PDB file of C-alpha atoms and ligand atoms in Angstrom:
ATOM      1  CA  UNK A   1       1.765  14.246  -9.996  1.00  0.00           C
ATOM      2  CA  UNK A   2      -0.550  12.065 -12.451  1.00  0.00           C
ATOM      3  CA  UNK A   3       1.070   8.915 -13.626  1.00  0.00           C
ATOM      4  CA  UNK A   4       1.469   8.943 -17.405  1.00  0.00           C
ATOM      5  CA  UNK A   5       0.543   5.549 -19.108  1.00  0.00           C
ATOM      6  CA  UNK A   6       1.227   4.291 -22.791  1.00  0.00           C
ATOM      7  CA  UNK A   7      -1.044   1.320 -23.249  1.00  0.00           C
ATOM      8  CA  UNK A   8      -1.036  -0.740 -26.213  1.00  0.00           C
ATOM      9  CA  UNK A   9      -4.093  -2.614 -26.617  1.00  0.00           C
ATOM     10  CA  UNK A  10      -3.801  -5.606 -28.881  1.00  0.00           C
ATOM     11  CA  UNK A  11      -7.261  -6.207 -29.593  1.00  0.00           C
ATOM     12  CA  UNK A  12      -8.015  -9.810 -31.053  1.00  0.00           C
ATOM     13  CA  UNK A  13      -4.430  -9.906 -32.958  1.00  0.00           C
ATOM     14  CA  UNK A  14      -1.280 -12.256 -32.642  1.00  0.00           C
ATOM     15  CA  UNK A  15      -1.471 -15.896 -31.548  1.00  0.00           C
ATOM     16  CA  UNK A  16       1.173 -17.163 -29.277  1.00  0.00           C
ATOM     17  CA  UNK A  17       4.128 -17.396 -31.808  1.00  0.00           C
ATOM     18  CA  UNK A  18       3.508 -14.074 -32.824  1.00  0.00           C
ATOM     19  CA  UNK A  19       2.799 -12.684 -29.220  1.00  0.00           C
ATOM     20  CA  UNK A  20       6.457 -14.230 -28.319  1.00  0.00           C
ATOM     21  CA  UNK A  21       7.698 -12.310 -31.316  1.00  0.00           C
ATOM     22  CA  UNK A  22       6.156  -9.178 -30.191  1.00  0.00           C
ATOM     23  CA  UNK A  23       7.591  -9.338 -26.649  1.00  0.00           C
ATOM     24  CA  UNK A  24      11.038 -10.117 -27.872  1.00  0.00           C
ATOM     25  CA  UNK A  25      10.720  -6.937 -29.983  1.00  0.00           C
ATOM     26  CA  UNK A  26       9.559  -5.408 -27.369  1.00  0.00           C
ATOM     27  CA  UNK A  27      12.175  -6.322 -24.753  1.00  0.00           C
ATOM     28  CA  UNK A  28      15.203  -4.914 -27.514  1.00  0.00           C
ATOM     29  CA  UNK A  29      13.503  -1.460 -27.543  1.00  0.00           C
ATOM     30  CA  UNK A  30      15.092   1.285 -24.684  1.00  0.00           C
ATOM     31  CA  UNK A  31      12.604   2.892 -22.912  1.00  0.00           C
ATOM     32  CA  UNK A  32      13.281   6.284 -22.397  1.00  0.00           C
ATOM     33  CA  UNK A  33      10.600   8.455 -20.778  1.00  0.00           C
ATOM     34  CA  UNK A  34       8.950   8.068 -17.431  1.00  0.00           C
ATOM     35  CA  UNK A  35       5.634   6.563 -18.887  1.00  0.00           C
ATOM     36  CA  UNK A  36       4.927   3.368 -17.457  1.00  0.00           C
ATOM     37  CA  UNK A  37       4.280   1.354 -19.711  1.00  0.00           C
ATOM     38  CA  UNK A  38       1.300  -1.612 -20.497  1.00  0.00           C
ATOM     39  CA  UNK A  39       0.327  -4.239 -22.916  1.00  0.00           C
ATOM     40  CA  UNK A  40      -3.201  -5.912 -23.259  1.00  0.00           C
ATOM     41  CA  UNK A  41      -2.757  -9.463 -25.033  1.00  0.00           C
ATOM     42  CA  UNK A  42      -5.513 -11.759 -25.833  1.00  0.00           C
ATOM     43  CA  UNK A  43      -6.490 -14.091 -23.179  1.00  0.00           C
ATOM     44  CA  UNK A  44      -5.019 -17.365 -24.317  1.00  0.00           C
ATOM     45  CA  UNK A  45      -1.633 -15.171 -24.330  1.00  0.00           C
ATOM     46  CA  UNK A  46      -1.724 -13.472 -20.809  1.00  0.00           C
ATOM     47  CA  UNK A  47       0.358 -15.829 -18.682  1.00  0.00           C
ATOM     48  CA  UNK A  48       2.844 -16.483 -21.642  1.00  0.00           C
ATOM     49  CA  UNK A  49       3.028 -12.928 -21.819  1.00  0.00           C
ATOM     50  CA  UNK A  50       3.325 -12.233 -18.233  1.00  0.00           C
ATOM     51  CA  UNK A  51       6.005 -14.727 -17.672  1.00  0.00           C
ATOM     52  CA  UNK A  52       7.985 -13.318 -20.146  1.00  0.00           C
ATOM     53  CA  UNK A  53       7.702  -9.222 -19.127  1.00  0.00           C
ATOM     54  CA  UNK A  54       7.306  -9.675 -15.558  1.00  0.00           C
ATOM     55  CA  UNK A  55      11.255  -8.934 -15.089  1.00  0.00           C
ATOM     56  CA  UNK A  56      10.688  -6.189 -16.887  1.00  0.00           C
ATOM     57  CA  UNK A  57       8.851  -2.455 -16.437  1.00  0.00           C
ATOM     58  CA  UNK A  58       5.964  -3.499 -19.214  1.00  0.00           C
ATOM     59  CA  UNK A  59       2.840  -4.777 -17.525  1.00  0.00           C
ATOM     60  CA  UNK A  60       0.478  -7.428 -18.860  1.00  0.00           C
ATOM     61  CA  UNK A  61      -2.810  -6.216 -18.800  1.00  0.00           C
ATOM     62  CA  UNK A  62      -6.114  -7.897 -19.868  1.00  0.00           C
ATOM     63  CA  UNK A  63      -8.702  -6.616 -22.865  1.00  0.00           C
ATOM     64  CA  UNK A  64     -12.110  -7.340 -20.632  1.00  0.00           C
ATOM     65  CA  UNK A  65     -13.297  -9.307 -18.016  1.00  0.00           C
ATOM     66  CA  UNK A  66     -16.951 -11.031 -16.331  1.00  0.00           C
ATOM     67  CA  UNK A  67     -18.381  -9.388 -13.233  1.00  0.00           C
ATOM     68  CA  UNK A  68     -19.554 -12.464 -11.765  1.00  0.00           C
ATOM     69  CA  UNK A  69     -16.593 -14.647  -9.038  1.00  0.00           C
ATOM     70  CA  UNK A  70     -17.668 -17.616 -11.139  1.00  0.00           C
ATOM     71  CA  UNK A  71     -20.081 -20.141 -12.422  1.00  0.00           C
ATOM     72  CA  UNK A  72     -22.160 -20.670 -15.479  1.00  0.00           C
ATOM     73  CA  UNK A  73     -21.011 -18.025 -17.915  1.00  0.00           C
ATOM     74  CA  UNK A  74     -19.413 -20.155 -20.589  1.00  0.00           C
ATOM     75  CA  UNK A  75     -16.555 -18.390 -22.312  1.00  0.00           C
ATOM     76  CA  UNK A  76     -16.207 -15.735 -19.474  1.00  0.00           C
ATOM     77  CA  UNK A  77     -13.098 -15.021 -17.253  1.00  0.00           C
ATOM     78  CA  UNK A  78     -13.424 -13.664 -13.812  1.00  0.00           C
ATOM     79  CA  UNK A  79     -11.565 -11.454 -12.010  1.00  0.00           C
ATOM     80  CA  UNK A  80      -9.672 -13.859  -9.795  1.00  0.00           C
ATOM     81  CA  UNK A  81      -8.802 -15.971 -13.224  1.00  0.00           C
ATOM     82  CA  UNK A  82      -6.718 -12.823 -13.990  1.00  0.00           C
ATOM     83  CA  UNK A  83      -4.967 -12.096 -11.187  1.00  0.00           C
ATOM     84  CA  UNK A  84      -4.310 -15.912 -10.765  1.00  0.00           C
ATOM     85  CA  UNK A  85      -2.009 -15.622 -14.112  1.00  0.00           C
ATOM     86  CA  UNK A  86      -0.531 -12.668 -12.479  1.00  0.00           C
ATOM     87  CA  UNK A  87      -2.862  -9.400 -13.972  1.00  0.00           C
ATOM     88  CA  UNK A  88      -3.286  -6.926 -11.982  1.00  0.00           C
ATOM     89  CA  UNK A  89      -5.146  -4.264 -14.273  1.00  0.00           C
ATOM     90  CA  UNK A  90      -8.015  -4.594 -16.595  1.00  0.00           C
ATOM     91  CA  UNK A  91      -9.511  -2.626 -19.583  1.00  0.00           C
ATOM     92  CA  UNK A  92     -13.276  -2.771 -18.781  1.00  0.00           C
ATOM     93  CA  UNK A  93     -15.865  -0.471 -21.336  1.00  0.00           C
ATOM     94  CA  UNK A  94     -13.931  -0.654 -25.068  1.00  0.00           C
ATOM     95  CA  UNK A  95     -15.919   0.764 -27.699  1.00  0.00           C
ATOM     96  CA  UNK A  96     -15.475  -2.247 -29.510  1.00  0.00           C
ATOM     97  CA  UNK A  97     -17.020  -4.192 -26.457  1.00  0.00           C
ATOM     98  CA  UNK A  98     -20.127  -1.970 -26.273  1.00  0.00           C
ATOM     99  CA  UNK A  99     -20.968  -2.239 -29.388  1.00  0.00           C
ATOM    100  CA  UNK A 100     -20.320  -5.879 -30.449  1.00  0.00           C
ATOM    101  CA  UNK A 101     -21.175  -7.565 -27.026  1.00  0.00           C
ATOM    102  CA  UNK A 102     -23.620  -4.865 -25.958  1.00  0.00           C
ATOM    103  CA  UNK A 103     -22.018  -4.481 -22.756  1.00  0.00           C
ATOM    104  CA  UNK A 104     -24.041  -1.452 -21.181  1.00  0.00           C
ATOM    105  CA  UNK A 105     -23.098   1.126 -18.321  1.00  0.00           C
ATOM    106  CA  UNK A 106     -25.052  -1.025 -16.001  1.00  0.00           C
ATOM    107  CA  UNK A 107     -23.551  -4.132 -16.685  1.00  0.00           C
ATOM    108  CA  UNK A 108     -20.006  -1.937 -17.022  1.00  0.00           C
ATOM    109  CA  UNK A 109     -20.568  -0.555 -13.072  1.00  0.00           C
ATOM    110  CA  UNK A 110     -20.809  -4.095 -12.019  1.00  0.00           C
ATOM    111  CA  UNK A 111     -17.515  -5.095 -13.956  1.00  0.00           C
ATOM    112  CA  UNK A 112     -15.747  -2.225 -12.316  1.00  0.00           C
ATOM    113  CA  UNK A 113     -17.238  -3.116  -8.522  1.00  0.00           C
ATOM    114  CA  UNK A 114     -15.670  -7.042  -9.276  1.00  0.00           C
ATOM    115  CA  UNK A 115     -12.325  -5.618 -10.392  1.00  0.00           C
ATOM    116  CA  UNK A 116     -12.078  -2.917  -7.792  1.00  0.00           C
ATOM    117  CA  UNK A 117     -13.540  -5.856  -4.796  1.00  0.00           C
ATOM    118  CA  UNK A 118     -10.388  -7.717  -6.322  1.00  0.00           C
ATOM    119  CA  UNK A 119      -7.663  -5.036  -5.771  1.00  0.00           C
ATOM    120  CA  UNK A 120      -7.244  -4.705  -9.356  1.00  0.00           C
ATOM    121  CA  UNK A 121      -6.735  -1.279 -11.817  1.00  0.00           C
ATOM    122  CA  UNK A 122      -9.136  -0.308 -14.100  1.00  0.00           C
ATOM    123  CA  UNK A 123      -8.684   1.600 -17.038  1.00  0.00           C
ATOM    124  CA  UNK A 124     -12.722   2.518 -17.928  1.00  0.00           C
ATOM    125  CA  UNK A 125     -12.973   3.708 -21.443  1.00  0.00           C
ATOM    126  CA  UNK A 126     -15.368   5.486 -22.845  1.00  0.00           C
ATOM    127  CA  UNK A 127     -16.156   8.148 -25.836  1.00  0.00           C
ATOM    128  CA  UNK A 128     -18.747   8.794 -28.502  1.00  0.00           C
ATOM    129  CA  UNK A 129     -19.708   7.934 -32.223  1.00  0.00           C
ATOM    130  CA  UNK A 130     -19.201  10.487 -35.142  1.00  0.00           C
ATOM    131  CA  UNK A 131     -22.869  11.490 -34.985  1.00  0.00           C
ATOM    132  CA  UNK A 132     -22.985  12.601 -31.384  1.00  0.00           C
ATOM    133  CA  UNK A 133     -19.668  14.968 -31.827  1.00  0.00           C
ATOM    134  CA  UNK A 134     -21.381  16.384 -35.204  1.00  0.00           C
ATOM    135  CA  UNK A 135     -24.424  16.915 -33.531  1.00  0.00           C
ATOM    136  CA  UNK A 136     -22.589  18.721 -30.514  1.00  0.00           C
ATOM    137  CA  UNK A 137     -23.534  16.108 -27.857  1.00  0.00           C
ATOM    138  CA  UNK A 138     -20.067  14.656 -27.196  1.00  0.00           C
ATOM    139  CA  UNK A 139     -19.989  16.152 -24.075  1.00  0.00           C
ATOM    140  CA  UNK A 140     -23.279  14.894 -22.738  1.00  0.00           C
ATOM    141  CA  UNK A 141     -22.660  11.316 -24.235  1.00  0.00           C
ATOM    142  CA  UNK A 142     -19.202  11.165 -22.290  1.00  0.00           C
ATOM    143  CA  UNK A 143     -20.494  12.487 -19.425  1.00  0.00           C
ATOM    144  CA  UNK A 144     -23.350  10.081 -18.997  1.00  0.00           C
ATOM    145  CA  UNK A 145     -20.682   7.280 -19.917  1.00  0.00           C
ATOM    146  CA  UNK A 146     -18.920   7.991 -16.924  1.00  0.00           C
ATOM    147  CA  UNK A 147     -21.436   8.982 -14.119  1.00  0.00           C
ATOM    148  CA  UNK A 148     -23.556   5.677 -15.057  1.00  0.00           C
ATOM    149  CA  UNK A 149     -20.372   3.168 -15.001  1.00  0.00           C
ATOM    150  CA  UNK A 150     -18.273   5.457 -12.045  1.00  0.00           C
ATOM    151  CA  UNK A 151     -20.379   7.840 -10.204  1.00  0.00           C
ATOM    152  CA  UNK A 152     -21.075   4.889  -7.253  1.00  0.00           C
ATOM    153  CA  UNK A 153     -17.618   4.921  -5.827  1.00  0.00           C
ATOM    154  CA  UNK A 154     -16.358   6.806  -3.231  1.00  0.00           C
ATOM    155  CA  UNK A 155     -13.665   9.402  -3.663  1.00  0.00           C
ATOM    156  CA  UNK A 156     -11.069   6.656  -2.472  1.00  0.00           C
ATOM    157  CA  UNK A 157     -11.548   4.139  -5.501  1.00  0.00           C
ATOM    158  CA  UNK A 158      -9.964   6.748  -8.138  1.00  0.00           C
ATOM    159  CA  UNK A 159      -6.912   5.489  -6.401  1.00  0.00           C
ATOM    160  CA  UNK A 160      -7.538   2.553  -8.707  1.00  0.00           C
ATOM    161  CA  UNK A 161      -9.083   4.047 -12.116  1.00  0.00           C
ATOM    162  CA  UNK A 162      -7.747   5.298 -15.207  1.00  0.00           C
ATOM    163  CA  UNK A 163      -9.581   6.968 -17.587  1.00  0.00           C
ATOM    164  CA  UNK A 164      -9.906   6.585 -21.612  1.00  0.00           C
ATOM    165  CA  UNK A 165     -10.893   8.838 -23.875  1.00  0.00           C
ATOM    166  CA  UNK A 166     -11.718   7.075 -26.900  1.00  0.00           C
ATOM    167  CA  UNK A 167     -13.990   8.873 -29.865  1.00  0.00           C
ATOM    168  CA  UNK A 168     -15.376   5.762 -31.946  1.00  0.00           C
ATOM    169  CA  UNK A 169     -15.079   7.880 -34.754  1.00  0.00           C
ATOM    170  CA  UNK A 170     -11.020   7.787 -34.120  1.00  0.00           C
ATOM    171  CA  UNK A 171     -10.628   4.117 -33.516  1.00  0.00           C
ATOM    172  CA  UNK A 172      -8.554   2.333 -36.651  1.00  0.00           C
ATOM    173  CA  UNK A 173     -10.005   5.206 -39.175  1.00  0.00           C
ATOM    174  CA  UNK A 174      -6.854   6.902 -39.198  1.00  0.00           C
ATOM    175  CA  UNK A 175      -8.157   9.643 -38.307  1.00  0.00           C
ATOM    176  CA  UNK A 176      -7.237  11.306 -34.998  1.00  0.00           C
ATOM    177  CA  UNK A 177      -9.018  14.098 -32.536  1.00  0.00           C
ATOM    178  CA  UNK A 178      -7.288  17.017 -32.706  1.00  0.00           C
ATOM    179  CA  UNK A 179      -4.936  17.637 -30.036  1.00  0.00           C
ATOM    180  CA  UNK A 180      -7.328  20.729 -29.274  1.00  0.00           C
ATOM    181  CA  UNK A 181     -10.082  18.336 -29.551  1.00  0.00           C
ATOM    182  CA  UNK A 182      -8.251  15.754 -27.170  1.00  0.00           C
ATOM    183  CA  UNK A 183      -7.687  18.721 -24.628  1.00  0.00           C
ATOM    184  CA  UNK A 184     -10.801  19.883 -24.465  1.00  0.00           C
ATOM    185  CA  UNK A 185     -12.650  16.569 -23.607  1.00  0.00           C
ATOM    186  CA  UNK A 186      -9.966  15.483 -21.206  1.00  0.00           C
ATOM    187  CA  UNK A 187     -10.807  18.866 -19.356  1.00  0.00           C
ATOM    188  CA  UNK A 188     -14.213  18.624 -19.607  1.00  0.00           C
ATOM    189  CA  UNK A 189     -14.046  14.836 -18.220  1.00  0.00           C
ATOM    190  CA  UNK A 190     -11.634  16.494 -15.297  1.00  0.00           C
ATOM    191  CA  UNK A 191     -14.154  18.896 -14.653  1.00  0.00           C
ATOM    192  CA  UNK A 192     -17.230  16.355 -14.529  1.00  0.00           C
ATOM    193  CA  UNK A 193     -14.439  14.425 -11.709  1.00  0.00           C
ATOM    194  CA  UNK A 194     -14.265  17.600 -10.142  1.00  0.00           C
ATOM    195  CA  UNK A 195     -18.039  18.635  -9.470  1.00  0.00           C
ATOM    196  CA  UNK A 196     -18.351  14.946  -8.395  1.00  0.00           C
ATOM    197  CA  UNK A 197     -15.366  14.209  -6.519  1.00  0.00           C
ATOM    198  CA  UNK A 198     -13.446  17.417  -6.047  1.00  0.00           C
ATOM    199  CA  UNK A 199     -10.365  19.197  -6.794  1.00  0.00           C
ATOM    200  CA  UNK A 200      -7.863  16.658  -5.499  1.00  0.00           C
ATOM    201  CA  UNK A 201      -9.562  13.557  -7.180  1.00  0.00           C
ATOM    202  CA  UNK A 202     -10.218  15.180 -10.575  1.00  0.00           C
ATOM    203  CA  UNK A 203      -6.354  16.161 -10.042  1.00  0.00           C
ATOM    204  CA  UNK A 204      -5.057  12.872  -9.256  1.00  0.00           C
ATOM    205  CA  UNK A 205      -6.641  10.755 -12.207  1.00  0.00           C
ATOM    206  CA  UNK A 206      -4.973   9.489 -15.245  1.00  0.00           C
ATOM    207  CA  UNK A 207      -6.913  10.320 -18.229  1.00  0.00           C
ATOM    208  CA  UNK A 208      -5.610   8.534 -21.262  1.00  0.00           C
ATOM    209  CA  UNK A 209      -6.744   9.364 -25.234  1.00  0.00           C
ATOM    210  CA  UNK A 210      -6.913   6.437 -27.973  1.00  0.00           C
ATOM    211  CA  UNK A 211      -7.647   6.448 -31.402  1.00  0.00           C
ATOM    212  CA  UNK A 212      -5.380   6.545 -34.090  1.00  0.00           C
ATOM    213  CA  UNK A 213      -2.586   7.310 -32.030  1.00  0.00           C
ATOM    214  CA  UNK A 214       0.647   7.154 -34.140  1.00  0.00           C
ATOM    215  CA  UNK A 215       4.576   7.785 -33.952  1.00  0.00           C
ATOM    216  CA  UNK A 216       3.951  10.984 -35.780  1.00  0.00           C
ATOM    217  CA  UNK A 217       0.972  12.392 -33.738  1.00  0.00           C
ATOM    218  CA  UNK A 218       1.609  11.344 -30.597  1.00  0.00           C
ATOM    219  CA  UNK A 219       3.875  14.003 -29.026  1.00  0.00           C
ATOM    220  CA  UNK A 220       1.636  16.759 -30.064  1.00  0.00           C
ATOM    221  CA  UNK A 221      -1.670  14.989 -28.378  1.00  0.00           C
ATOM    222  CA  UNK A 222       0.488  14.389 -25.070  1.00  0.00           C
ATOM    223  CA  UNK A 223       1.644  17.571 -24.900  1.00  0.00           C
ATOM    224  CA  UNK A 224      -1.686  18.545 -23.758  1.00  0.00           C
ATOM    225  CA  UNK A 225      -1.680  19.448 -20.086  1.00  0.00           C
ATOM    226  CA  UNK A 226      -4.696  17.245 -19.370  1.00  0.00           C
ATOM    227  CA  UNK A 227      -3.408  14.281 -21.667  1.00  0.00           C
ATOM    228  CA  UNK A 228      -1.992  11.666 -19.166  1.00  0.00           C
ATOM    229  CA  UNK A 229      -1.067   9.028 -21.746  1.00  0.00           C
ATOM    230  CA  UNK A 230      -2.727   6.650 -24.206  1.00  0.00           C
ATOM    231  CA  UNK A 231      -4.352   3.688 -25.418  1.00  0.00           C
ATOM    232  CA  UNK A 232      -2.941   2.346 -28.403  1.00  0.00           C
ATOM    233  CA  UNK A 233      -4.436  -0.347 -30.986  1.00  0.00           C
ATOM    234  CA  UNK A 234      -2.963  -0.698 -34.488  1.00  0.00           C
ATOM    235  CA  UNK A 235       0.384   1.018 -33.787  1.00  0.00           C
ATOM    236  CA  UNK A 236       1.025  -0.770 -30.539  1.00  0.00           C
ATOM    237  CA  UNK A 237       1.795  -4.267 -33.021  1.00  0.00           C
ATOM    238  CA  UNK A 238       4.782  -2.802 -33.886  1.00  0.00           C
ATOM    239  CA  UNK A 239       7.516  -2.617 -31.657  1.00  0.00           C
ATOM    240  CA  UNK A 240       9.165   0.336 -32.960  1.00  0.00           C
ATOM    241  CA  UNK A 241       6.048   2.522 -33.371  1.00  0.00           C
ATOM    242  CA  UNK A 242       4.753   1.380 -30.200  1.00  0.00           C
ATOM    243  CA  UNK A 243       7.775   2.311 -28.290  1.00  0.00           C
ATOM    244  CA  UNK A 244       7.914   5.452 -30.247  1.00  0.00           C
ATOM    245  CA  UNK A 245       5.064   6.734 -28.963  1.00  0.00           C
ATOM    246  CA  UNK A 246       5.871   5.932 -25.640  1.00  0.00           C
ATOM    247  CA  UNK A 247       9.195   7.757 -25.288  1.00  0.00           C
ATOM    248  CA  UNK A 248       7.335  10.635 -27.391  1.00  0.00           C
ATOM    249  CA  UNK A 249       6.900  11.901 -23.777  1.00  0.00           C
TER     250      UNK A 249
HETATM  251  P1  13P B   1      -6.279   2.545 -32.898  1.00  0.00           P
HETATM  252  O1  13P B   1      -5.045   3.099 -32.266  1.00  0.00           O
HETATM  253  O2  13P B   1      -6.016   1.406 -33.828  1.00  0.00           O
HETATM  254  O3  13P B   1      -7.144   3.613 -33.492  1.00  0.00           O
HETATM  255  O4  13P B   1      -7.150   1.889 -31.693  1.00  0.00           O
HETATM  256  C1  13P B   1      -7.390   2.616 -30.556  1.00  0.00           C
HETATM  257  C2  13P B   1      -8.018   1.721 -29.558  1.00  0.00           C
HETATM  258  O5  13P B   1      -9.146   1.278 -29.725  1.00  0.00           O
HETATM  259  C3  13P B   1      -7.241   1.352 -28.370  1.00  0.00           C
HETATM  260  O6  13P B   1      -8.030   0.724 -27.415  1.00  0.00           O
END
């Protein structure tokens, strides 16, 4: 049975004060579906924020990371920084990071190796702009995404991976893939596991959808059957529509 994940990804929002408020709102709200459950603070905010959830079923996860163990990369974090403040899982590939930092599949494949070399969970997103799904080349722009960043591992390190399916075109616009749209990538991306990987991998991984995911949408999308969860910006800063969504399952 494929784990099904809510993620809320807080992007470069809420200093500590308001990451403390967050978590107390948080920490009121019952959870009840199975989803586990993440959240993806800022940097400056992880260990706060992972002091304050870890007696709880929300896990602190972190927005990015460097490749490299350490050295001269000013402003980087590594791997080990992460887990040393208690993270165990990672976002690695945002839109937003591809296109503002011009991370690159290459340089995406090396971030994965250094979280996967430190036992940590990746969730690898990926998905394309408005002109590649207009012009009907979604599929090959998703599927590249993945085979260039994913198609080194073995079979064994999809123990570790989660997958995100993020159209830029979705991402804060407001506007959402259909849940038809949403299905039919995720089964595409479970096929493009499959003739890699097999049955049982393609099977096994969590494939998540983000963009524009909201109280009132999100039951429909994750009633898709290959739909595992998702990764939430805007509506994951509020407590109530964040935990919506996740008990929409
Ligand atoms: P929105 O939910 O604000 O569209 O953001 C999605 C996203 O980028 C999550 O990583």
């Amino acid at each position: 049975m494929r784990k099904q994940i809510v993620a809320g990804n807080w992007k470069m929002n809420n200093d500590l004060s308001q990451t403390e408020s967050l978590i107390y709102e948080l920490k009121k709200i019952e959870k009840t579906s199975t989803a586990e459950v993440m959240v993806a603070p800022t940097f400056t905010n992880l260990y706060k924020a992972f002091e304050s959830l870890k007696d709880t079923d929300i896990e602190v996860i972190a927005q990015n990371m460097h490749f490299a163990v350490n050295g001269a990369y000013t402003g980087e974090i590594s791997a080990s920084m992460l887990k040393s403040v208690g993270i165990q899982t990672v976002i690695l590939g945002h839109s937003e990071r591809r296109e503002y930092f011009n991370e690159t599949d290459e340089m995406l494949a090396k971030k994965v190796d250094a979280a996967l070399a430190n036992s940590m969970r990746v969730i690898f997103c990926f998905g394309e702009v408005l002109e590649d799904r207009k012009s009907g080349n979604h599929e090959n722009v998703v599927g590249s995404q993945i085979k260039n960043a994913l198609f080194h591992l073995d079979a064994d390190a999809f123990k570790h991976i989660v997958l995100a399916y993020e159209p830029v075109w979705a991402i804060g616009t407001g506007e959402t893939a259909s849940p038809e749209q949403a299905q039919d990538m995720h089964a595409f991306i479970r096929k493009t596991l499959a003739d890699k990987y097999g049955n049982e991998v393609a099977d096994s991984v969590s494939i998540l959808y983000g963009g524009s995911v909201k109280p009132n949408n999100a039951q429909e999308i994750f009633s898709k059957p290959d739909v595992d969860g998702g990764l939430i910006g805007g509506a994951a800063l509020n407590a109530t529509d964040f935990f919506a969504i996740v008990n929409a399952f």
